[in-house]
Coordinates of C-alpha atoms in Angstrom, one line a residue:
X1 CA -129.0 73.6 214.0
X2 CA -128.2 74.5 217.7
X3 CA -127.6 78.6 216.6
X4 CA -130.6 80.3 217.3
X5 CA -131.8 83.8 216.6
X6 CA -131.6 86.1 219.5
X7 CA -129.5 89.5 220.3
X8 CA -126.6 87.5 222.1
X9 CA -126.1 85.3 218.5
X10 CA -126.6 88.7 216.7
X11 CA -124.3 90.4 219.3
X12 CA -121.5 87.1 217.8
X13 CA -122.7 87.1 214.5
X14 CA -123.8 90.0 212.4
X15 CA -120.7 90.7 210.4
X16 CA -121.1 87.4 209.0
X17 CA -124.8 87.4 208.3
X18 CA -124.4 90.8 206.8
X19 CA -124.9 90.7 202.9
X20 CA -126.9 87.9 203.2
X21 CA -130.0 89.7 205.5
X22 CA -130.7 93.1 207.0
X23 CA -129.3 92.5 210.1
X24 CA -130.4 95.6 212.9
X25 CA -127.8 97.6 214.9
X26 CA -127.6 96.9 218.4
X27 CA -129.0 100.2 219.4
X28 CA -132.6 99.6 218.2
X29 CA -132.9 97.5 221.1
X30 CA -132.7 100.5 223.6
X31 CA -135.7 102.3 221.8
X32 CA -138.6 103.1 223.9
X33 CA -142.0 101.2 223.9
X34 CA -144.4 103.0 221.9
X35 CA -147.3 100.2 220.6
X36 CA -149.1 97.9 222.1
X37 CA -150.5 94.5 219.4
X38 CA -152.8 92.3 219.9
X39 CA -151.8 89.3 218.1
X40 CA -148.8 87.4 217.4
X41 CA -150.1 86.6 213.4
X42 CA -148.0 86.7 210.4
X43 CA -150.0 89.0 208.7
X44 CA -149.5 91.6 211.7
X45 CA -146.1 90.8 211.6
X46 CA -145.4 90.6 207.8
X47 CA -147.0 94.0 207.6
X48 CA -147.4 96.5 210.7
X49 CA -144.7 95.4 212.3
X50 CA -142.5 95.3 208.9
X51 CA -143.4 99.0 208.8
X52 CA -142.3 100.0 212.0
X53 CA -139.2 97.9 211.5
X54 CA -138.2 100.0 208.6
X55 CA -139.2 103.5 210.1
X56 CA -136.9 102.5 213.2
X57 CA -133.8 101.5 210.7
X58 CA -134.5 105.2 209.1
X59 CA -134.3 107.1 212.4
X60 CA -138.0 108.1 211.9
X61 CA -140.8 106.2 214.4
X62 CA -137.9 105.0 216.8
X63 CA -140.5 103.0 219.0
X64 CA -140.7 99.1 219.8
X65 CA -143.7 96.8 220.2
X66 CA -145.2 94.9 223.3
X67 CA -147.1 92.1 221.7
X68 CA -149.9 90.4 223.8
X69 CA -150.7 87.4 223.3
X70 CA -154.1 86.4 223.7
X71 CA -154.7 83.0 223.0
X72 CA -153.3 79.4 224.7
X73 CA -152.4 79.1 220.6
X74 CA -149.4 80.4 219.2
X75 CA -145.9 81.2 219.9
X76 CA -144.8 83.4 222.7
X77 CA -142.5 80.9 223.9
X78 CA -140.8 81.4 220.5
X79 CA -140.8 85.5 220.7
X80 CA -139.4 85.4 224.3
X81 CA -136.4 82.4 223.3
X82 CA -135.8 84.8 220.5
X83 CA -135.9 88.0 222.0
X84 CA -139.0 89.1 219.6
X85 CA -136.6 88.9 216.7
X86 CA -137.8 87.2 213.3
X87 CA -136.9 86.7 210.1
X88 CA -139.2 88.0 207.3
X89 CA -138.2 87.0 203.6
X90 CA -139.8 89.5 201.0
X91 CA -139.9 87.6 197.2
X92 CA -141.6 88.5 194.1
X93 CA -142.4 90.5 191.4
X94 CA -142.8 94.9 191.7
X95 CA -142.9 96.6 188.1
X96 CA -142.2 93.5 186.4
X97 CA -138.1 93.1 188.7
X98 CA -137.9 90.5 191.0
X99 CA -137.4 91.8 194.3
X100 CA -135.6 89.6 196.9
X101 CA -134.8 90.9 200.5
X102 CA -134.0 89.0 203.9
X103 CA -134.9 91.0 206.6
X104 CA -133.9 90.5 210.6
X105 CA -137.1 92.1 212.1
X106 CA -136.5 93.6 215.7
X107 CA -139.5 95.8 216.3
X108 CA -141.0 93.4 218.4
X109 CA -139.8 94.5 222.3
X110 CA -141.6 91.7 224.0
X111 CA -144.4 89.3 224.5
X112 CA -147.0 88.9 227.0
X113 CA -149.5 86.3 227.8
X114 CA -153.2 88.3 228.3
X115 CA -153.9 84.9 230.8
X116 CA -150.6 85.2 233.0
X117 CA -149.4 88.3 232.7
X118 CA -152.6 90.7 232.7
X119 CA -150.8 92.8 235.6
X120 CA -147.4 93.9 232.9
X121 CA -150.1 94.8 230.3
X122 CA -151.8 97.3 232.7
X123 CA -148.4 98.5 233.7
X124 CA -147.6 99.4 229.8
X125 CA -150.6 101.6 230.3
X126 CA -148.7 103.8 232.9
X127 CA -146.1 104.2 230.1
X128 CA -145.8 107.7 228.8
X129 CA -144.1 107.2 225.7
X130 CA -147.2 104.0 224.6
X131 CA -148.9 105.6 221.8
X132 CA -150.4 103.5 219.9
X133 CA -152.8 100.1 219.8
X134 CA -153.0 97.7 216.7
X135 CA -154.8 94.5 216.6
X136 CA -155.9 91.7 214.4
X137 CA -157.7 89.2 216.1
X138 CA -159.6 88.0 213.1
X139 CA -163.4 88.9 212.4
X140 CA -164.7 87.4 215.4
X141 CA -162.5 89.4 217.4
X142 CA -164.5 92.2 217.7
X143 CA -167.6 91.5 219.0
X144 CA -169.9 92.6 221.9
X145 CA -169.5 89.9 224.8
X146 CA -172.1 91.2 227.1
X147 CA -170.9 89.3 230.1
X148 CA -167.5 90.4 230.1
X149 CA -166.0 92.3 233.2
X150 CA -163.4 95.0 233.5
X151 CA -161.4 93.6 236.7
X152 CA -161.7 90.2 235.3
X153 CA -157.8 89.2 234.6
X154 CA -158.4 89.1 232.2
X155 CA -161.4 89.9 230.7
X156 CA -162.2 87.4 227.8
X157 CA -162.4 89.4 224.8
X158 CA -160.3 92.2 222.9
X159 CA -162.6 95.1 223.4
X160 CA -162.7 94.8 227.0
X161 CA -159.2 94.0 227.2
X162 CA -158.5 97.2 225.6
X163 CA -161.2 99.0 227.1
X164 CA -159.3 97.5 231.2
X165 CA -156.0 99.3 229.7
X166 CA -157.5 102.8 228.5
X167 CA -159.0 102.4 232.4
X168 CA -155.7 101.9 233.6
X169 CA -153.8 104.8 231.9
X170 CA -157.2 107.5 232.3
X171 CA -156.6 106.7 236.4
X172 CA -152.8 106.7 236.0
X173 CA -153.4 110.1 233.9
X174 CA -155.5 111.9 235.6
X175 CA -157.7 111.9 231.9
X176 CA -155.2 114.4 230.8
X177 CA -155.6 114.5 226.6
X178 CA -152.3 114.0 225.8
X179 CA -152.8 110.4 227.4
X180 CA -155.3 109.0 225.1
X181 CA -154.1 106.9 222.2
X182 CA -154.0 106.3 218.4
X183 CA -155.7 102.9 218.0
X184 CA -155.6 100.7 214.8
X185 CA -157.6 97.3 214.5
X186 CA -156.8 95.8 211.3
X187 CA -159.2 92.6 211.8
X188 CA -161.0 92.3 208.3
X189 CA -164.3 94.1 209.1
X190 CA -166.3 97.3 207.4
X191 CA -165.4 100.0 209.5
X192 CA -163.6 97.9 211.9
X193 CA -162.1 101.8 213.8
X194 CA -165.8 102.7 214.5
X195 CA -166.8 99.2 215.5
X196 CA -164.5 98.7 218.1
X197 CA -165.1 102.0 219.6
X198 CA -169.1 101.4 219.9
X199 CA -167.9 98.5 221.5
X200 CA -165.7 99.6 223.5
X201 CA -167.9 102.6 224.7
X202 CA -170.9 100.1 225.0
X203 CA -168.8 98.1 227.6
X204 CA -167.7 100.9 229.8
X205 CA -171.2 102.0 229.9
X206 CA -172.3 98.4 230.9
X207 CA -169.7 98.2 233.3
X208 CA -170.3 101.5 235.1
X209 CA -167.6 103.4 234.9
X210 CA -167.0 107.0 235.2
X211 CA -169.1 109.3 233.2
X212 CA -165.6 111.4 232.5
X213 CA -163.7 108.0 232.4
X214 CA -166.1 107.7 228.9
X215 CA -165.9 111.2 227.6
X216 CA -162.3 110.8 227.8
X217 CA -162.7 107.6 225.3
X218 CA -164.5 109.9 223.3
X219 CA -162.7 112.6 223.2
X220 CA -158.9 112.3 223.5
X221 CA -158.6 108.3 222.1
X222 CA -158.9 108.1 218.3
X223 CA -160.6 104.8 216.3
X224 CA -159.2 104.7 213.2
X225 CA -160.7 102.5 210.2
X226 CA -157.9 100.8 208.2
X227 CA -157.2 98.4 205.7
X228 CA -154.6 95.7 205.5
X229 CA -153.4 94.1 202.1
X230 CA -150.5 91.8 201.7
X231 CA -150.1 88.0 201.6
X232 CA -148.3 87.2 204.1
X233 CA -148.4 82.7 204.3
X234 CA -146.2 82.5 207.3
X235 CA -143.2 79.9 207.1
X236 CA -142.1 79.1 203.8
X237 CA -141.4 75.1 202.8
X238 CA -138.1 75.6 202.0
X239 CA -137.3 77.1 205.5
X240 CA -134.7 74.3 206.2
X241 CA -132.8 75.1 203.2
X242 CA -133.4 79.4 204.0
X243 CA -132.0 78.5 207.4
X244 CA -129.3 76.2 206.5
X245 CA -127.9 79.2 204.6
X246 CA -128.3 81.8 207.0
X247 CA -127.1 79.4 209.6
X248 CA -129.3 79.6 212.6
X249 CA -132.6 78.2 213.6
X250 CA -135.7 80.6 212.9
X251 CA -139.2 79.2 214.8
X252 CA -140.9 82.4 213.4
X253 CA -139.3 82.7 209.9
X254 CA -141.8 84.5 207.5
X255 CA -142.4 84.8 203.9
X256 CA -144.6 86.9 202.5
X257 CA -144.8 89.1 199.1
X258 CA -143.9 92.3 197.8
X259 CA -147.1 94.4 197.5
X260 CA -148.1 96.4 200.9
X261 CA -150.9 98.3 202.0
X262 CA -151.9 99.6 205.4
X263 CA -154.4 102.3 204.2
X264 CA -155.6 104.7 207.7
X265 CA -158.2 106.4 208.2
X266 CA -156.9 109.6 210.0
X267 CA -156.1 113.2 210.0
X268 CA -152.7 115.7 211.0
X269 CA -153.0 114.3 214.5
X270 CA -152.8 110.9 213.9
X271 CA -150.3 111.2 210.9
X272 CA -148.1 113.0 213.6
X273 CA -148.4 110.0 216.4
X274 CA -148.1 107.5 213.2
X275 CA -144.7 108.7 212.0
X276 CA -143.7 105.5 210.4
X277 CA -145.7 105.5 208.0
X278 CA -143.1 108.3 206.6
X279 CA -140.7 105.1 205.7
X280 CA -143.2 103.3 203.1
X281 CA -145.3 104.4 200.3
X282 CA -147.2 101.3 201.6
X283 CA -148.7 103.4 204.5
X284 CA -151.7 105.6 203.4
X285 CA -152.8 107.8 206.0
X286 CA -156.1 109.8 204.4
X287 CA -159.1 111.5 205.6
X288 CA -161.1 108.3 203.0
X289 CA -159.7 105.1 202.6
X290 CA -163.1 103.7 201.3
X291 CA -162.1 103.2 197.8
X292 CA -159.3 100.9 199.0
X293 CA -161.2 98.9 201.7
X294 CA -164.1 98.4 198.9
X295 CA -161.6 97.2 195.9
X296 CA -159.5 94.9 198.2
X297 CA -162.5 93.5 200.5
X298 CA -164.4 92.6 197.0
X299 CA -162.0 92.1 194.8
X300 CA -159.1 90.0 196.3
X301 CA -160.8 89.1 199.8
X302 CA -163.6 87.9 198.3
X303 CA -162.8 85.7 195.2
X304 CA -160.2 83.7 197.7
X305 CA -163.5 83.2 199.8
X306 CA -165.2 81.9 197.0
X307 CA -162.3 80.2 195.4
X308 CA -160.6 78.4 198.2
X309 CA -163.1 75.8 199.2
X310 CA -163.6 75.1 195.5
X311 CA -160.3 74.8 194.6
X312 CA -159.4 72.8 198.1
X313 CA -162.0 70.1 197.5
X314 CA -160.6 69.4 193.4
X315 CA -157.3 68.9 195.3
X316 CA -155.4 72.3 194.8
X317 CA -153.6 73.0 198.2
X318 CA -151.8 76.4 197.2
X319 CA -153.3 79.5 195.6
X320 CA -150.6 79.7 193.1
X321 CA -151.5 76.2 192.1
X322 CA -154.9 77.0 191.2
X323 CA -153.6 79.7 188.6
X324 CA -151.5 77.7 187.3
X325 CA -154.2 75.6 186.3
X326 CA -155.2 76.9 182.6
X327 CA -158.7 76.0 183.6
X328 CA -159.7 77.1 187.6
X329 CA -157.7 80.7 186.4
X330 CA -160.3 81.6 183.5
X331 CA -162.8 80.4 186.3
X332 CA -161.4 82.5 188.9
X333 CA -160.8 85.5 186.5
X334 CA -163.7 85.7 184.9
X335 CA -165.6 85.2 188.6
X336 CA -163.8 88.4 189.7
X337 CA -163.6 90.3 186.5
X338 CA -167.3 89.5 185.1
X339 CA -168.8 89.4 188.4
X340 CA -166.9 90.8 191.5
X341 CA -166.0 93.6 190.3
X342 CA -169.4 94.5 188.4
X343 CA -171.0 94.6 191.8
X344 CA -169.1 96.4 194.0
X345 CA -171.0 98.1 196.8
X346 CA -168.9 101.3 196.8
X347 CA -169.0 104.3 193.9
X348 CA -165.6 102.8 191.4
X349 CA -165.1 103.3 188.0
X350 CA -165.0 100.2 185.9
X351 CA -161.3 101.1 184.8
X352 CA -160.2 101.1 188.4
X353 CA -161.7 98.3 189.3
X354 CA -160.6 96.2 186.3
X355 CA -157.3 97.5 187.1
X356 CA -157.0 96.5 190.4
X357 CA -158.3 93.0 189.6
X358 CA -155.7 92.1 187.3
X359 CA -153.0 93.1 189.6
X360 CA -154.5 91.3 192.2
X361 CA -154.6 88.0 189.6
X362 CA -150.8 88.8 189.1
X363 CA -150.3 88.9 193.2
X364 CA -152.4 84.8 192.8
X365 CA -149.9 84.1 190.7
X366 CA -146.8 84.6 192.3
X367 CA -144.5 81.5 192.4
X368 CA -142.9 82.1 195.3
X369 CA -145.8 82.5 197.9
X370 CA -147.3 79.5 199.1
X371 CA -150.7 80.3 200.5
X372 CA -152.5 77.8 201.5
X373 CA -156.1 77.2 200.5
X374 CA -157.0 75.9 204.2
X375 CA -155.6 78.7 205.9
X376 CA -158.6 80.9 204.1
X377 CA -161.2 78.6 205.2
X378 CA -160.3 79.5 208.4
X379 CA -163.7 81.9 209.9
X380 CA -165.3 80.7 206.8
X381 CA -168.6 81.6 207.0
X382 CA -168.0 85.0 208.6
X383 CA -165.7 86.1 205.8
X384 CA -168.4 84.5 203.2
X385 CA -170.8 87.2 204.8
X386 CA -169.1 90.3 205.2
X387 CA -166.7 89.9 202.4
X388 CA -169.4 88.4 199.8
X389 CA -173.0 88.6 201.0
X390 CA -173.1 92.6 199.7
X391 CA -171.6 92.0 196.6
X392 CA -174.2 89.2 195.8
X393 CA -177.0 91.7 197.1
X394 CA -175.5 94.4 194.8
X395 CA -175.4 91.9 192.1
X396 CA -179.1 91.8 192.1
X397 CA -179.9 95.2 192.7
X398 CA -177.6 95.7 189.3
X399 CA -178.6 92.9 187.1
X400 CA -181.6 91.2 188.9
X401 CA -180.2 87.6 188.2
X402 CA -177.9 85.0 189.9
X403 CA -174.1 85.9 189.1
X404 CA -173.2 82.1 187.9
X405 CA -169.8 81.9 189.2
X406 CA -170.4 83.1 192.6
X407 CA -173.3 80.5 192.8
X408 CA -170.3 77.6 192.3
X409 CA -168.4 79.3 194.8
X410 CA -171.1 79.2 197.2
X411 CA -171.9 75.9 197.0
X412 CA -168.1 74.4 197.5
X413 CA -168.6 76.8 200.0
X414 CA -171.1 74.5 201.5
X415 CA -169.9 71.5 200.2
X416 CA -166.5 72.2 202.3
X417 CA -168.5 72.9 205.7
X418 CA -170.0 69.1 205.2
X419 CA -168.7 67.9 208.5
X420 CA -168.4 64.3 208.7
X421 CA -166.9 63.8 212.5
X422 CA -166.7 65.6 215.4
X423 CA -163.6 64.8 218.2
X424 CA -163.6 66.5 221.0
X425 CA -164.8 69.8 219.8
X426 CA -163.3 70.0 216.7
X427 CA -165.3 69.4 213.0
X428 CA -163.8 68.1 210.1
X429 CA -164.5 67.1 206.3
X430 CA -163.4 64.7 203.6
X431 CA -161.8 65.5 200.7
X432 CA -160.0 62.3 198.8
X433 CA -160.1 60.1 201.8
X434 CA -158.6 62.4 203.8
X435 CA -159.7 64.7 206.9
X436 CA -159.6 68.3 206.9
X437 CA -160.3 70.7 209.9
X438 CA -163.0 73.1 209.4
X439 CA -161.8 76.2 211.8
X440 CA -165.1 78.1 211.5
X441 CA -167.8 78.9 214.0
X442 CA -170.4 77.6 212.4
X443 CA -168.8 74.2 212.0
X444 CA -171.5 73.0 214.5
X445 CA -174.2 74.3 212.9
X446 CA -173.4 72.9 209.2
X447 CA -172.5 69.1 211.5
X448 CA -175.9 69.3 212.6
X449 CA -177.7 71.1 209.0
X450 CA -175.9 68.3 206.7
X451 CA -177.5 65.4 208.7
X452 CA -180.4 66.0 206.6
X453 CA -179.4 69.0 204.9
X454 CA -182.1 71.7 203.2
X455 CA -180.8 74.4 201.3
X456 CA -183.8 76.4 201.6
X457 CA -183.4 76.7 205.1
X458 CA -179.8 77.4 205.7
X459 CA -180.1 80.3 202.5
X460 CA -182.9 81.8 204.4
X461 CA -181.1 81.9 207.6
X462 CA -181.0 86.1 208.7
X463 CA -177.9 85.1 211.4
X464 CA -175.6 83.5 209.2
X465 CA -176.2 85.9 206.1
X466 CA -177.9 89.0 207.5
X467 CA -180.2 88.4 204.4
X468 CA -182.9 86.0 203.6
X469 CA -181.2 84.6 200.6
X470 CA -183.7 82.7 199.5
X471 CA -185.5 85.5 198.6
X472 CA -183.3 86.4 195.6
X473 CA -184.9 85.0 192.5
X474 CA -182.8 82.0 191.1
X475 CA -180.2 82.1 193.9
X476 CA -181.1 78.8 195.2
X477 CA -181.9 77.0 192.0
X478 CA -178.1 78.3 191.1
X479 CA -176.7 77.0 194.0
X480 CA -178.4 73.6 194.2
X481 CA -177.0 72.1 191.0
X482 CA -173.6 72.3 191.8
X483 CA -174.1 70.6 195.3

C-alpha cells in the first residue's frame, strides 16, 4: 500500500475516511506546543496522548506534543514520515456494549532524537507556552546515575535530561514562577512524582549549580505522583486487514482497550495547567490517588508479573489465551482473589478490592486485545520487586505462611530467567525448542546463578529483593518444588 498516513494524504483524503475513523480538522495542526514526552511507547501513546487528543478535538487543552526520543530503539523515523499522526483502534467491552472506535491521533507535533538533536530540545525550553513534562521510560528509568553531567549532549539518563531543560528555561526565565512546569512521570514506580524530583534535585546539587537555580525546582516546578492503567499491546495482528480497509499504510497503528485511567496526584494549580483532563472521566486529578496506585499495582500489575512467565513457558503466548483456558483462569483468579488482594499493602476494604479484581479478570479476558506474555517479561525482575515483593511481605505480616500461588508464580518466574545462551549481549531461554529473549537487567546475573543455581542464595539476595527472602518461614521450601 503506497498511501501513507501523513497531513498531505489527510489534506486528499479525509472526506472519504470519514465514517470509517475520527479523522482531525486541519486546524489542530496550528496549535501551540505545550508538552514535552519522553518516550515514543504505546502505552504513552494509547493513553496520555489519547487524552490530549480528545481535549484538543473538544476545544479544551488546545496544545501539541514534542516527543523525544531517547533511545537508538524505536520509531522516530516513522513519527516524522508520518507527521506524528497515528492510528489508535479502541475495542472492547464498557458496561457490558461493545465499544468500537478508530481514531486518527494528531497530538503528537514532532519527534526528536535526545542523541542528535539535544540542541531543539533545549530550545523547547525557551518556549513560553511548554507546560508540561510526561514520561515513561520504564522502571529503570528513573534512577540516580551519579556520573551523569548536565552539559553532556546529552546527558545519559532521564532525570538529568530533564533536570539540563529546567536549566535551560530557569536561565532563559530569569527563574520567574510562572516558568516552572507541571511534570508527570508515569513509569510504574511507588511515588514515581517524588522520586524523580529527589533525583532530580540530587543531580543539580552534584552538579553545582545555582543555589536559586535549585530553589526554583523546588518551588515553582511541581512532581506529581500518577498512575497509569490501560492495556495498550501496540499493533494489532490483523493490521493488514485494519489497513486494507482504511486504505493507507499505518507503521504506528495501535490497539488498545476500552478502560482508562491516568489517576494525578495534584491540586487547583495543576488541574488548571492540566486542562485536558476536563475531556475524560478517565483523568483523575486528586489531592490522594493512593487507593488507585495500590489496587492496580497489586491487583492487575502484579498477577501479570506472576502469571506471565508461567503461562509463557506452558506455551500460552496471549493473556487472553491463558483465560480462556478453564484451568490457568481458576489459577490466576484465585492467585489474585485468595491471595493478592488479601495482602495489599495499602488501607482497602475487602469489597473494593474484590471488586476491582474481577473487573480487572474481565479486562484479561477481552478477545480483542492481544497482549503478549513476553512483552510483560520485559524489566522482569524489577517489576517482580516493586510490584510483588510487598505484597508477599504483607502476606506474612497477615497470615505468617507462604501464599501458595504466589510461590508458583515465583518460581516460573525463575524458571523463565534460566538463560541458556548469551550473543552478543543479549540472554535468552528455551521454552519448546525454541529461544526467547529475556529483556531484563538481571539476565546476567540469573546466566551466571543458573550455572549451578542455589535458591537459597538468590532468595536471600537484599539487591534484587530489598528483603532477605529466605528469611520468611516456608518461602523457600514453597518455591523449590515447583522448580
Amino acid at each position: 500500500m503506497d498511501l501513507k498516513l501523513n497531513k498531505s494524504f489527510l489534506s486528499t483524503a479525509s472526506a472519504q475516511l470519514k465514517g470509517q475513523v475520527q479523522v482531525p480538522d486541519e486546524a489542530l495542526f496550528s496549535l501551540p506546543e505545550k508538552v514535552l514526552q519522553f518516550g515514543t511507547g504505546v502505552l504513552l501513546r494509547g493513553l496520555c496522548d489519547y487524552f490530549i487528543d480528545k481535549a484538543n478535538k473538544q476545544g479544551v487543552f488546545n496544545g501539541r506534543i514534542v516527543v523525544v526520543k531517547s533511545t537508538d530503539k524505536g520509531d522516530a523515523d516513522a513519527f516524522n514520515e508520518q507527521d506524528g499522526l497515528y492510528t489508535h483502534c479502541v475495542k472492547g467491552l464498557e458496561n457490558g456494549k461493545l465499544i468500537e472506535e478508530t481514531i486518527i491521533n494528531s497530538a503528537i507535533s514532532r519527534t526528536l532524537s535526545a542523541r542528535n538533536e539535544w540542541s531543539a530540545i533545549l530550545e523547547c525550553a525557551r518556549n513560553p507556552e511548554m507546560q508540561i513534562i510526561i514520561s515513561n521510560t520504564t522502571e529503570v528509568g528513573i534512577a540516580l546515575l551519579e556520573s551523569d553531567k548536565v552539559t553532556s549532549s546529552p546527558p545519559q539518563s532521564f532525570p538529568v535530561k530533564l533536570l539540563a531543560f529546567l536549566y535551560e528555561r530557569w536561565k532563559h526565565f530569569g527563574g520567574s514562577a510562572e516558568s516552572g512546569m507541571v511534570i508527570v512521570p508515569t513509569e510504574l514506580i511507588v511515588g514515581n512524582g517524588d522520586k524523580l524530583q529527589e533525583i532530580v534535585l540530587e543531580q543539580a546539587h552534584r552538579n553545582a549549580l545555582e543555589p536559586e537555580f535549585i530553589e526554583w525546582i523546588d518551588t515553582h516546578n511541581r512532581f506529581c505522583n500518577s498512575l497509569v492503567d490501560r492495556i495498550v499491546p501496540g499493533k494489532p495482528e490483523n493490521s493488514a486487514e485494519i489497513l486494507q480497509k482504511l486504505g493507507y499504510q499505518d507503521d504506528l497503528l495501535i490497539m488498545s482497550e476500552v478502560y482508562r485511567l491516568w489517576a494525578i496526584q495534584g491540586d487547583e494549580h495543576v488541574r488548571k495547567v492540566l486542562s485536558f483532563a476536563q475531556a475524560d472521566e478517565g483523568v483523575i486529578i486528586d489531592k490522594d490517588i493512593e487507593i488507585y496506585r495500590e489496587l492496580k499495582l497489586r491487583l492487575l500489575n502484579g498477577t501479570h508479573t506472576l502469571m506471565c512467565g508461567m503461562a509463557y513457558l506452558l506455551g500460552f503466548k496471549y493473556v487472553k489465551d491463558v483465560m480462556a483456558n478453564g484451568y490457568m483462569s481458576r489459577i490466576i483468579t484465585n492467585l489474585m482473589l485468595g491471595e493478592l488482594s488479601l495482602a495489599i499493602p495499602y488501607k482497602v476494604d475487602s469489597k473494593t478490592a474484590d471488586r476491582f479484581g474481577r473487573m480487572v479478570l474481565d479486562r484479561f479476558r477481552n478477545p480483542y486485545i492481544n497482549h503478549k506474555l513476553l512483552d510483560i517479561t520485559v524489566q522482569y525482575s524489577a517489576k517482580m520487586r516493586m510490584r510483588n515483593v510487598p505484597i508477599l511481605m504483607e502476606y506474612y505480616r497477615e497470615f505468617g505462611r507462604a501464599p501458595e500461588l504466589f510461590a508458583m508464580g515465583f518460581a516460573a518466574y525463575l524458571q523463565f530467567m534460566h538463560a541458556v545462551k548469551e550473543v552478543n549481549g543479549n540472554y535468552y531461554g528455551e521454552c519448546n525448542g525454541e529461544h526467547y529473549q529475556i529483556n531484563c537487567n538481571y539476565a546476567s546475573y540469573f546466566y551466571d546463578a543458573w550455572d549451578n543455581f542455589d535458591l537459597h542464595k538468590v532468595l536471600s539476595n537484599r539487591s534484587l529483593w530489598g528483603e532477605d527472602l529466605t528469611q520468611l518461614a516456608g518461602f523457600e521450601e514453597s518455591v523449590a518444588k515447583y522448580l
